[in-house]
Short mmCIF file of C-alpha atoms and ligand atoms in Angstrom, two decimals:
data_model
loop_
_atom_site.label_atom_id
_atom_site.label_comp_id
_atom_site.label_asym_id
_atom_site.label_seq_id
_atom_site.Cartn_x
_atom_site.Cartn_y
_atom_site.Cartn_z
CA UNK A 11 11.58 114.33 132.06
CA UNK A 12 14.83 115.97 130.99
CA UNK A 13 14.32 119.56 129.89
CA UNK A 14 16.14 120.55 126.73
CA UNK A 15 17.45 123.87 125.40
CA UNK A 16 17.79 124.20 121.64
CA UNK A 17 20.45 126.39 120.10
CA UNK A 18 20.42 127.29 116.43
CA UNK A 19 23.63 128.42 114.71
CA UNK A 20 23.54 129.14 110.98
CA UNK A 21 20.52 126.90 110.51
CA UNK A 22 21.97 123.97 112.50
CA UNK A 23 20.14 123.02 115.69
CA UNK A 24 21.83 121.64 118.77
CA UNK A 25 20.19 120.35 121.92
CA UNK A 26 21.56 120.69 125.43
CA UNK A 27 20.11 119.28 128.65
CA UNK A 28 18.83 121.73 131.24
CA UNK A 29 19.92 120.76 134.70
CA UNK A 30 17.84 121.67 137.74
CA UNK A 31 19.17 122.48 141.19
CA UNK A 32 17.32 121.55 144.38
CA UNK A 33 15.87 125.06 144.67
CA UNK A 34 14.34 125.33 141.18
CA UNK A 35 17.38 126.90 139.57
CA UNK A 36 17.94 125.95 135.96
CA UNK A 37 21.17 125.87 134.00
CA UNK A 38 21.88 124.90 130.41
CA UNK A 39 24.55 122.24 130.46
CA UNK A 40 26.88 123.24 127.62
CA UNK A 41 29.71 120.83 128.40
CA UNK A 42 29.45 119.40 124.87
CA UNK A 43 29.03 122.77 123.08
CA UNK A 44 32.44 123.05 121.42
CA UNK A 45 32.52 119.41 120.45
CA UNK A 46 29.13 119.29 118.72
CA UNK A 47 29.36 122.73 117.11
CA UNK A 48 32.93 122.38 115.89
CA UNK A 49 34.46 124.96 118.21
CA UNK A 50 31.78 127.53 119.00
CA UNK A 51 32.27 128.92 122.48
CA UNK A 52 30.38 131.29 124.77
CA UNK A 53 31.35 134.82 125.80
CA UNK A 54 30.41 135.97 129.29
CA UNK A 55 32.86 138.51 130.78
CA UNK A 56 32.77 138.49 134.56
CA UNK A 57 30.84 135.19 134.38
CA UNK A 58 27.59 137.09 134.94
CA UNK A 59 25.56 134.24 133.41
CA UNK A 60 27.88 131.32 133.89
CA UNK A 61 27.65 128.61 136.53
CA UNK A 62 31.16 127.30 137.12
CA UNK A 63 30.16 124.29 139.20
CA UNK A 64 27.41 122.41 140.98
CA UNK A 65 27.66 123.01 144.70
CA UNK A 66 25.77 121.85 147.80
CA UNK A 67 27.25 124.40 150.20
CA UNK A 68 25.51 127.77 149.96
CA UNK A 69 22.23 128.77 148.37
CA UNK A 70 21.43 132.36 147.60
CA UNK A 71 18.50 133.91 145.84
CA UNK A 72 19.43 137.45 144.92
CA UNK A 73 15.91 138.45 143.95
CA UNK A 74 14.37 137.35 147.24
CA UNK A 75 17.35 138.21 149.44
CA UNK A 76 17.79 134.63 150.67
CA UNK A 77 21.10 133.27 151.93
CA UNK A 78 21.44 129.78 153.41
CA UNK A 79 24.44 127.71 154.43
CA UNK A 80 23.75 124.01 153.84
CA UNK A 81 20.02 124.79 154.01
CA UNK A 82 20.09 126.84 157.24
CA UNK A 83 19.07 130.49 156.96
CA UNK A 84 21.69 133.13 157.65
CA UNK A 85 19.28 134.87 160.00
CA UNK A 86 18.93 131.79 162.21
CA UNK A 87 22.62 130.96 162.13
CA UNK A 88 23.62 134.52 163.03
CA UNK A 89 21.18 134.45 165.94
CA UNK A 90 21.64 130.94 167.31
CA UNK A 91 24.93 129.40 166.21
CA UNK A 92 28.54 130.21 166.95
CA UNK A 93 31.25 130.62 164.34
CA UNK A 94 32.92 127.27 164.95
CA UNK A 95 29.61 125.40 164.53
CA UNK A 96 29.01 127.30 161.28
CA UNK A 97 32.53 126.51 160.09
CA UNK A 98 31.93 122.81 160.76
CA UNK A 99 28.55 122.98 159.04
CA UNK A 100 29.99 124.60 155.92
CA UNK A 101 32.98 122.31 155.66
CA UNK A 102 31.43 118.97 156.59
CA UNK A 103 27.82 119.52 155.55
CA UNK A 104 25.98 119.03 158.86
CA UNK A 105 25.77 120.86 162.15
CA UNK A 106 28.15 119.12 164.54
CA UNK A 107 26.95 117.05 167.46
CA UNK A 108 28.28 118.19 170.84
CA UNK A 109 30.97 115.49 170.63
CA UNK A 110 31.99 116.45 167.08
CA UNK A 111 32.14 120.12 168.00
CA UNK A 112 34.26 119.43 171.07
CA UNK A 113 36.68 117.37 169.00
CA UNK A 114 36.84 119.99 166.23
CA UNK A 115 37.56 122.68 168.80
CA UNK A 116 40.20 120.56 170.57
CA UNK A 117 41.89 119.59 167.30
CA UNK A 118 42.04 123.23 166.19
CA UNK A 119 43.49 124.18 169.57
CA UNK A 120 46.32 121.71 168.99
CA UNK A 121 47.26 123.88 166.00
CA UNK A 122 47.20 127.28 167.68
CA UNK A 123 50.84 127.96 167.05
CA UNK A 124 53.01 128.66 164.06
CA UNK A 125 56.67 127.92 163.62
CA UNK A 126 58.76 130.58 165.39
CA UNK A 127 60.71 131.03 162.14
CA UNK A 128 57.56 132.50 160.58
CA UNK A 129 58.36 135.54 162.69
CA UNK A 130 61.43 136.16 160.55
CA UNK A 131 59.21 136.38 157.49
CA UNK A 132 56.84 138.73 159.26
CA UNK A 133 59.79 140.85 160.37
CA UNK A 134 60.82 141.29 156.76
CA UNK A 135 57.73 143.38 156.06
CA UNK A 136 57.70 147.09 156.75
CA UNK A 137 55.25 148.17 159.45
CA UNK A 138 53.36 150.11 156.81
CA UNK A 139 52.60 146.99 154.74
CA UNK A 140 48.90 146.39 154.21
CA UNK A 141 47.79 143.49 156.45
CA UNK A 142 46.06 141.72 153.54
CA UNK A 143 49.30 141.51 151.59
CA UNK A 144 51.12 140.27 154.68
CA UNK A 145 48.38 137.73 155.45
CA UNK A 146 48.38 136.36 151.92
CA UNK A 147 52.17 136.01 152.01
CA UNK A 148 52.23 134.38 155.43
CA UNK A 149 49.50 131.93 154.44
CA UNK A 150 51.63 130.91 151.46
CA UNK A 151 54.73 130.77 153.63
CA UNK A 152 52.99 128.26 155.90
CA UNK A 153 53.46 125.72 153.11
CA UNK A 154 57.22 125.82 153.62
CA UNK A 155 56.71 124.87 157.26
CA UNK A 156 54.08 122.24 156.49
CA UNK A 157 55.33 120.69 153.25
CA UNK A 158 53.56 117.98 151.33
CA UNK A 159 50.26 118.40 149.60
CA UNK A 160 47.08 117.09 151.16
CA UNK A 161 46.04 113.62 150.08
CA UNK A 162 42.50 114.52 149.11
CA UNK A 163 41.52 110.86 148.93
CA UNK A 164 42.15 110.56 152.66
CA UNK A 165 39.45 111.99 154.95
CA UNK A 166 41.96 112.01 157.76
CA UNK A 167 44.61 113.97 155.82
CA UNK A 168 41.97 116.43 154.68
CA UNK A 169 40.71 116.85 158.24
CA UNK A 170 44.26 117.41 159.55
CA UNK A 171 44.87 120.14 156.93
CA UNK A 172 41.56 121.79 157.78
CA UNK A 173 42.14 121.98 161.54
CA UNK A 174 45.70 123.10 160.89
CA UNK A 175 44.68 126.15 158.88
CA UNK A 176 41.67 126.88 161.10
CA UNK A 177 44.10 127.01 164.04
CA UNK A 178 46.98 128.89 162.46
CA UNK A 179 45.12 131.41 160.32
CA UNK A 180 43.83 133.54 163.23
CA UNK A 181 47.35 133.60 164.68
CA UNK A 182 48.71 134.97 161.41
CA UNK A 183 45.85 137.45 161.08
CA UNK A 184 46.37 138.75 164.61
CA UNK A 185 50.11 138.98 164.05
CA UNK A 186 49.66 141.21 161.01
CA UNK A 187 47.88 143.70 163.25
CA UNK A 188 50.33 143.43 166.14
CA UNK A 189 53.28 143.90 163.82
CA UNK A 190 51.72 147.11 162.49
CA UNK A 191 51.15 148.35 166.01
CA UNK A 192 54.60 147.36 167.22
CA UNK A 193 53.15 144.96 169.81
CA UNK A 194 54.82 141.68 170.81
CA UNK A 195 53.27 138.68 169.08
CA UNK A 196 50.72 136.77 171.11
CA UNK A 197 49.92 133.06 170.84
CA UNK A 198 46.56 133.35 172.53
CA UNK A 199 45.12 131.08 175.15
CA UNK A 200 43.72 127.69 174.28
CA UNK A 201 41.28 127.78 177.21
CA UNK A 202 39.35 130.48 175.36
CA UNK A 203 36.77 129.91 172.64
CA UNK A 204 37.82 130.33 169.00
CA UNK A 205 36.53 133.88 168.61
CA UNK A 206 37.53 134.97 172.13
CA UNK A 207 41.00 133.71 171.46
CA UNK A 208 41.17 135.60 168.17
CA UNK A 209 40.25 138.74 170.06
CA UNK A 210 42.86 138.07 172.71
CA UNK A 211 45.55 137.46 170.10
CA UNK A 212 44.68 140.78 168.49
CA UNK A 213 44.26 142.92 171.59
CA UNK A 214 46.15 141.44 174.55
CA UNK A 215 48.67 143.94 175.95
CA UNK A 216 52.00 142.71 177.31
CA UNK A 217 51.56 144.45 180.66
CA UNK A 218 47.85 143.86 181.28
CA UNK A 219 45.68 140.90 182.13
CA UNK A 220 43.42 140.17 179.19
CA UNK A 221 39.71 140.32 180.04
CA UNK A 222 37.06 139.02 177.72
CA UNK A 223 33.97 140.98 176.85
CA UNK A 224 30.74 139.19 175.89
CA UNK A 225 29.35 142.07 173.82
CA UNK A 226 32.53 142.25 171.76
CA UNK A 227 32.71 138.48 171.40
CA UNK A 228 29.08 138.12 170.30
CA UNK A 229 29.45 140.93 167.76
CA UNK A 230 32.60 139.38 166.30
CA UNK A 231 31.00 135.95 166.23
CA UNK A 232 28.03 137.29 164.29
CA UNK A 233 30.19 139.16 161.78
CA UNK A 234 32.34 136.10 161.13
CA UNK A 235 29.24 133.95 160.57
CA UNK A 236 27.74 136.49 158.17
CA UNK A 237 30.94 136.46 156.10
CA UNK A 238 31.54 132.70 156.25
CA UNK A 239 30.48 131.80 152.72
CA UNK A 240 28.85 133.35 149.69
CA UNK A 241 28.95 130.72 146.95
CA UNK A 242 30.98 131.47 143.81
CA UNK A 243 32.16 135.04 144.54
CA UNK A 244 35.48 136.35 143.24
CA UNK A 245 37.74 135.06 146.02
CA UNK A 246 35.97 131.70 146.32
CA UNK A 247 36.14 131.18 142.58
CA UNK A 248 39.83 132.04 142.85
CA UNK A 249 40.34 129.44 145.58
CA UNK A 250 38.51 126.82 143.52
CA UNK A 251 40.30 127.64 140.27
CA UNK A 252 43.77 127.69 141.87
CA UNK A 253 42.94 124.43 143.65
CA UNK A 254 41.70 122.93 140.39
CA UNK A 255 45.32 122.80 139.19
CA UNK A 256 45.89 120.61 142.29
CA UNK A 257 47.79 123.41 144.03
CA UNK A 258 47.51 122.81 147.77
CA UNK A 259 44.93 124.18 150.18
CA UNK A 260 47.16 126.88 151.70
CA UNK A 261 48.34 128.11 148.27
CA UNK A 262 44.74 128.29 147.08
CA UNK A 263 43.72 130.20 150.22
CA UNK A 264 46.59 132.63 149.77
CA UNK A 265 45.33 133.40 146.26
CA UNK A 266 41.80 133.81 147.64
CA UNK A 267 43.06 136.37 150.17
CA UNK A 268 44.59 138.41 147.34
CA UNK A 269 41.31 138.30 145.41
CA UNK A 270 39.37 139.38 148.49
CA UNK A 271 41.66 142.37 149.01
CA UNK A 272 40.28 144.34 146.05
CA UNK A 273 37.92 147.23 146.81
CA UNK A 274 35.19 145.80 144.59
CA UNK A 275 35.17 142.69 146.80
CA UNK A 276 36.17 142.39 150.47
CA UNK A 277 38.28 145.55 150.37
CA UNK A 278 35.02 147.46 150.13
CA UNK A 279 34.62 147.39 153.93
CA UNK A 280 37.76 149.49 154.35
CA UNK A 281 36.76 151.69 151.41
CA UNK A 282 33.32 152.33 152.96
CA UNK A 283 34.68 153.75 156.19
CA UNK A 284 37.23 155.82 154.29
CA UNK A 285 34.41 157.13 152.11
CA UNK A 286 32.17 157.90 155.10
CA UNK A 287 35.06 159.67 156.84
CA UNK A 288 35.72 161.72 153.69
CA UNK A 289 32.04 162.70 153.53
CA UNK A 290 32.14 163.69 157.20
CA UNK A 291 35.28 165.76 156.69
CA UNK A 292 33.58 167.39 153.71
CA UNK A 293 30.73 168.65 155.91
CA UNK A 294 28.47 165.57 155.65
CA UNK A 295 27.03 166.55 152.27
CA UNK A 296 25.61 163.17 151.20
CA UNK A 297 23.81 164.64 148.15
CA UNK A 298 27.17 165.67 146.70
CA UNK A 299 28.47 162.10 146.91
CA UNK A 300 25.27 160.59 145.53
CA UNK A 301 25.66 162.94 142.54
CA UNK A 302 29.31 161.87 142.14
CA UNK A 303 28.31 158.19 142.21
CA UNK A 304 25.74 158.81 139.47
CA UNK A 305 28.11 160.82 137.27
CA UNK A 306 29.49 158.48 134.60
CA UNK A 307 32.48 160.79 134.09
CA UNK A 308 33.44 160.45 137.75
CA UNK A 309 35.13 157.17 138.75
CA UNK A 310 33.63 157.47 142.26
CA UNK A 311 31.29 154.66 143.29
CA UNK A 312 29.21 154.47 146.40
CA UNK A 313 31.26 151.88 148.25
CA UNK A 314 29.20 149.27 150.08
CA UNK A 315 26.45 149.61 147.52
CA UNK A 316 25.43 147.18 144.81
CA UNK A 317 25.97 143.49 144.40
CA UNK A 318 26.45 141.13 141.51
CA UNK A 319 23.77 138.77 142.78
CA UNK A 320 21.50 140.62 145.23
CA UNK A 321 18.98 142.69 143.34
CA UNK A 322 16.54 143.30 146.19
CA UNK A 323 18.47 143.49 149.43
CA UNK A 324 21.50 141.85 150.95
CA UNK A 325 20.20 139.87 153.95
CA UNK A 326 23.59 140.20 155.64
CA UNK A 327 23.43 144.00 155.44
CA UNK A 328 20.02 143.95 157.15
CA UNK A 329 21.40 141.94 160.09
CA UNK A 330 24.58 144.01 160.30
CA UNK A 331 22.72 147.32 160.31
CA UNK A 332 20.71 146.24 163.37
CA UNK A 333 23.83 144.75 164.97
CA UNK A 334 25.77 148.00 164.44
CA UNK A 335 23.13 149.96 166.32
CA UNK A 336 23.02 147.35 169.11
CA UNK A 337 26.79 147.16 169.50
CA UNK A 338 27.17 150.94 169.68
CA UNK A 339 24.34 151.09 172.27
CA UNK A 340 25.74 148.16 174.29
CA UNK A 341 29.19 149.71 174.34
CA UNK A 342 27.70 153.12 175.15
CA UNK A 343 29.27 154.63 172.05
CA UNK A 344 28.14 156.98 169.35
CA UNK A 345 29.61 157.15 165.88
CA UNK A 346 28.62 160.08 163.68
CA UNK A 347 29.66 158.00 160.71
CA UNK A 348 26.68 155.66 161.35
CA UNK A 349 24.35 158.62 160.90
CA UNK A 350 26.09 159.55 157.66
CA UNK A 351 25.78 155.93 156.48
CA UNK A 352 22.08 155.82 157.30
CA UNK A 353 21.52 159.19 155.63
CA UNK A 354 23.40 158.08 152.53
CA UNK A 355 21.43 154.82 152.35
CA UNK A 356 18.12 156.67 152.73
CA UNK A 357 18.88 159.08 149.89
CA UNK A 358 20.26 156.36 147.63
CA UNK A 359 17.35 153.99 148.23
CA UNK A 360 14.95 156.68 147.03
CA UNK A 361 17.04 157.85 144.09
CA UNK A 362 15.99 156.69 140.63
CA UNK A 363 19.57 155.84 139.57
CA UNK A 364 19.99 153.37 142.42
CA UNK A 365 16.40 152.07 142.31
CA UNK A 366 16.58 151.39 138.56
CA UNK A 367 19.87 149.53 138.88
CA UNK A 368 18.71 147.69 142.01
CA UNK A 369 21.65 148.95 144.06
CA UNK A 370 21.25 148.31 147.80
CA UNK A 371 23.61 148.46 150.77
CA UNK A 372 25.68 145.28 150.84
CA UNK A 373 27.42 143.39 153.65
CA UNK A 374 30.30 145.86 153.68
CA UNK A 375 28.22 148.98 154.15
CA UNK A 376 27.71 148.75 157.92
CA UNK A 377 30.28 146.13 159.00
CA UNK A 378 33.11 148.66 159.33
CA UNK A 379 31.09 150.62 161.87
CA UNK A 380 31.02 147.57 164.13
CA UNK A 381 34.68 146.76 163.56
CA UNK A 382 35.54 150.34 164.46
CA UNK A 383 33.44 150.20 167.61
CA UNK A 384 35.38 147.06 168.58
CA UNK A 385 38.65 148.96 168.23
CA UNK A 386 39.75 147.20 165.05
CA UNK A 387 41.86 149.46 162.81
CA UNK A 388 40.46 150.27 159.37
CA UNK A 389 43.20 148.50 157.43
CA UNK A 390 42.33 145.28 159.33
CA UNK A 391 38.70 145.23 158.18
CA UNK A 392 39.33 143.07 155.13
CA UNK A 393 41.44 140.71 157.26
CA UNK A 394 38.35 140.28 159.46
CA UNK A 395 36.39 139.40 156.33
CA UNK A 396 39.06 136.83 155.43
CA UNK A 397 38.86 135.30 158.92
CA UNK A 398 35.13 134.88 158.45
CA UNK A 399 35.42 133.57 154.89
CA UNK A 400 38.06 130.95 155.76
CA UNK A 401 35.61 128.05 156.39
CA UNK A 402 33.73 128.90 153.20
CA UNK A 403 36.93 128.82 151.14
CA UNK A 404 37.94 125.53 152.77
CA UNK A 405 34.50 124.00 152.16
CA UNK A 406 34.52 125.06 148.52
CA UNK A 407 38.07 123.84 147.95
CA UNK A 408 37.22 120.48 149.55
CA UNK A 409 34.05 120.12 147.50
CA UNK A 410 35.89 120.97 144.30
CA UNK A 411 38.55 118.31 144.95
CA UNK A 412 36.09 115.69 146.16
CA UNK A 413 33.97 116.15 143.05
CA UNK A 414 37.14 115.72 140.98
CA UNK A 415 36.45 118.88 139.02
CA UNK A 416 38.63 119.49 135.95
CA UNK A 417 41.24 122.22 135.91
CA UNK A 418 39.61 125.66 135.52
CA UNK A 419 40.59 126.97 132.14
CA UNK A 420 38.14 129.33 130.40
CA UNK A 421 38.13 130.00 126.67
CA UNK A 422 38.35 133.37 124.95
CA UNK A 423 37.39 135.02 121.70
CA UNK A 424 40.64 136.25 120.20
CA UNK A 425 40.39 139.80 118.80
CA UNK A 426 44.06 140.51 118.07
CA UNK A 427 46.13 140.58 114.87
CA UNK A 428 46.10 137.72 112.39
CA UNK A 429 49.39 136.09 111.36
CA UNK A 430 52.21 138.58 110.68
CA UNK A 431 55.75 137.72 109.55
CA UNK A 432 58.43 138.72 112.06
CA UNK A 433 60.18 142.06 111.34
CA UNK A 434 63.76 142.35 112.55
CA UNK A 435 64.57 145.25 114.88
CA UNK A 436 66.48 147.34 112.33
CA UNK A 437 63.48 147.29 109.98
CA UNK A 438 60.82 148.38 112.52
N1 LIG B 158 27.86 153.15 142.89
C1 LIG B 158 27.39 153.71 141.74
N2 LIG B 158 26.97 153.00 140.67
C2 LIG B 158 27.05 151.67 140.76
C3 LIG B 158 27.53 151.01 141.92
C4 LIG B 158 27.93 151.81 143.00
N3 LIG B 158 28.39 151.24 144.12
N4 LIG B 158 27.49 149.68 141.72
C5 LIG B 158 27.02 149.50 140.49
N5 LIG B 158 26.75 150.69 139.89
C6 LIG B 158 26.16 150.92 138.57
C7 LIG B 158 27.18 150.70 137.47
O1 LIG B 158 27.85 151.89 137.15
C8 LIG B 158 26.30 150.18 136.36
O2 LIG B 158 25.62 151.28 135.80
P1 LIG B 158 25.24 151.31 134.22
O3 LIG B 158 24.29 150.17 134.04
O4 LIG B 158 24.64 152.65 134.02
O5 LIG B 158 26.53 151.11 133.49
C9 LIG B 158 25.27 149.32 137.07
O6 LIG B 158 25.16 149.89 138.38
C10 LIG B 158 25.63 147.85 137.20
O7 LIG B 158 26.91 147.79 137.81
P2 LIG B 158 28.04 146.73 137.44
O8 LIG B 158 29.35 147.26 137.86
O9 LIG B 158 27.86 146.29 136.02
O10 LIG B 158 27.59 145.53 138.37
P3 LIG B 158 28.49 144.31 138.79
O11 LIG B 158 27.58 143.20 139.14
O12 LIG B 158 29.54 144.04 137.75
O13 LIG B 158 29.29 144.84 140.09
C11 LIG B 158 29.79 145.40 142.33
C12 LIG B 158 28.90 144.58 141.39
C13 LIG B 158 29.57 144.94 143.75
C14 LIG B 158 31.27 145.15 141.97
C15 LIG B 158 29.44 146.90 142.16
O14 LIG B 158 28.09 147.11 142.55
C16 LIG B 158 30.37 147.81 142.97
O15 LIG B 158 31.42 148.19 142.47
N6 LIG B 158 30.00 148.17 144.24
C17 LIG B 158 30.87 148.97 145.06
C18 LIG B 158 31.93 148.09 145.72
C19 LIG B 158 31.35 147.21 146.81
O16 LIG B 158 30.61 147.66 147.67
N7 LIG B 158 31.75 145.93 146.77
C20 LIG B 158 31.33 144.95 147.78
C21 LIG B 158 30.42 143.91 147.21
S1 LIG B 158 29.61 142.91 148.46
C22 LIG B 158 30.84 142.07 149.30
C23 LIG B 158 31.81 141.30 148.49
O17 LIG B 158 31.52 140.79 147.42
O18 LIG B 158 32.92 141.19 148.93
#
């Protein structure tokens, strides 16, 4: 039986159907609200209570700390799958068979190059440019070298666009780092796996034979999987909303990269390490920084803490914390910043301010410690996030187009001046 929500405005009652997801989530379907009420709208800054779409890709329960891609738990995927399998799963809905996976891999490998002229664009950036800005620009620039928008009605055209960006994106990401370091650009090696090849493209030295390292590869694989999708977060919503105007896939991804860059979103992983380093340089006084985070007159926030949706724990943070310890042990490294992070988390998790607001370490809190152990420079951390999020963005963009969603165009409540006659400049 259809469940109904009743809304009363000035004595008039309106009924709206309540839709139910497959995991007992309920949403009031207000598609007809403005029509039946004569223009009443809703106000929900930051969309804290608003579902923007129905989606079959990622399920998360913030109260219980559950995250699943297409029904598979993040814990199992991080343990048993590799990144390319997860990418396929997210984009196409099912885990690939061995044959499908082999084809996906081979088709991506056919795209492991970008037009040499893209180097001219890269060269135009100063070495000091932040890699996220460069990556967003290069992703947009790819359109010029691959013109024509994707025919979303054609499975084949969609597939070609997907393997194209899956192949070229790691090349661009690696180049942003090499440019910064003054290293010659590397095109990788198509005999390597997807993640191994990414690592080679980032770290290969011109005068040395590249050797792969299983510990490093497994750690990277796990991090990419953990970042691969997170339903309607800021960057994904950006990708969907840009795509909803029928802008192409690469343009939508470029916008998503810009959204991810911000320190309240993916940029938090860089901000966390910078914060931990600052605390270390300041004598490791975690209590001082907890007090700063709680002080409403101080703009400081505990980076890597809190989440819009998780109000219990972030399952990704749990996995990453263990992985950070394992990776440091496997590589025979110690990082004093890990101890500061653990100390900070311990104090915060017992502090009333954080407990009351349900603020827990999020995915970004420990990931930077692993990236650092793998030799990845701090300013590349958010690029690593983007590399992981790529299949999620693609899957969400594809779903949005296949479901023929309308252009994203929220309403507002205008609070400005009423009509005023124009005053000429000499009379102002
Ligand atoms: N440090 C101190 N106080 C905090 C923090 C924090 N990190 N996060 C939230 N609060 C407080 C906030 O001041 C507010 O307090 P009050 O109710 O007294 O006004 C309350 O907790 C609720 O915060 P909010 O900003 O309304 O919550 P939100 O859902 O809008 O924001 C967030 C979520 C992730 C942007 C926020 O927690 C934050 O800024 N965290 C730090 C940045 C960060 O780690 N971002 C990564 C998020 S996970 C990965 C990703 O999405 O990319």
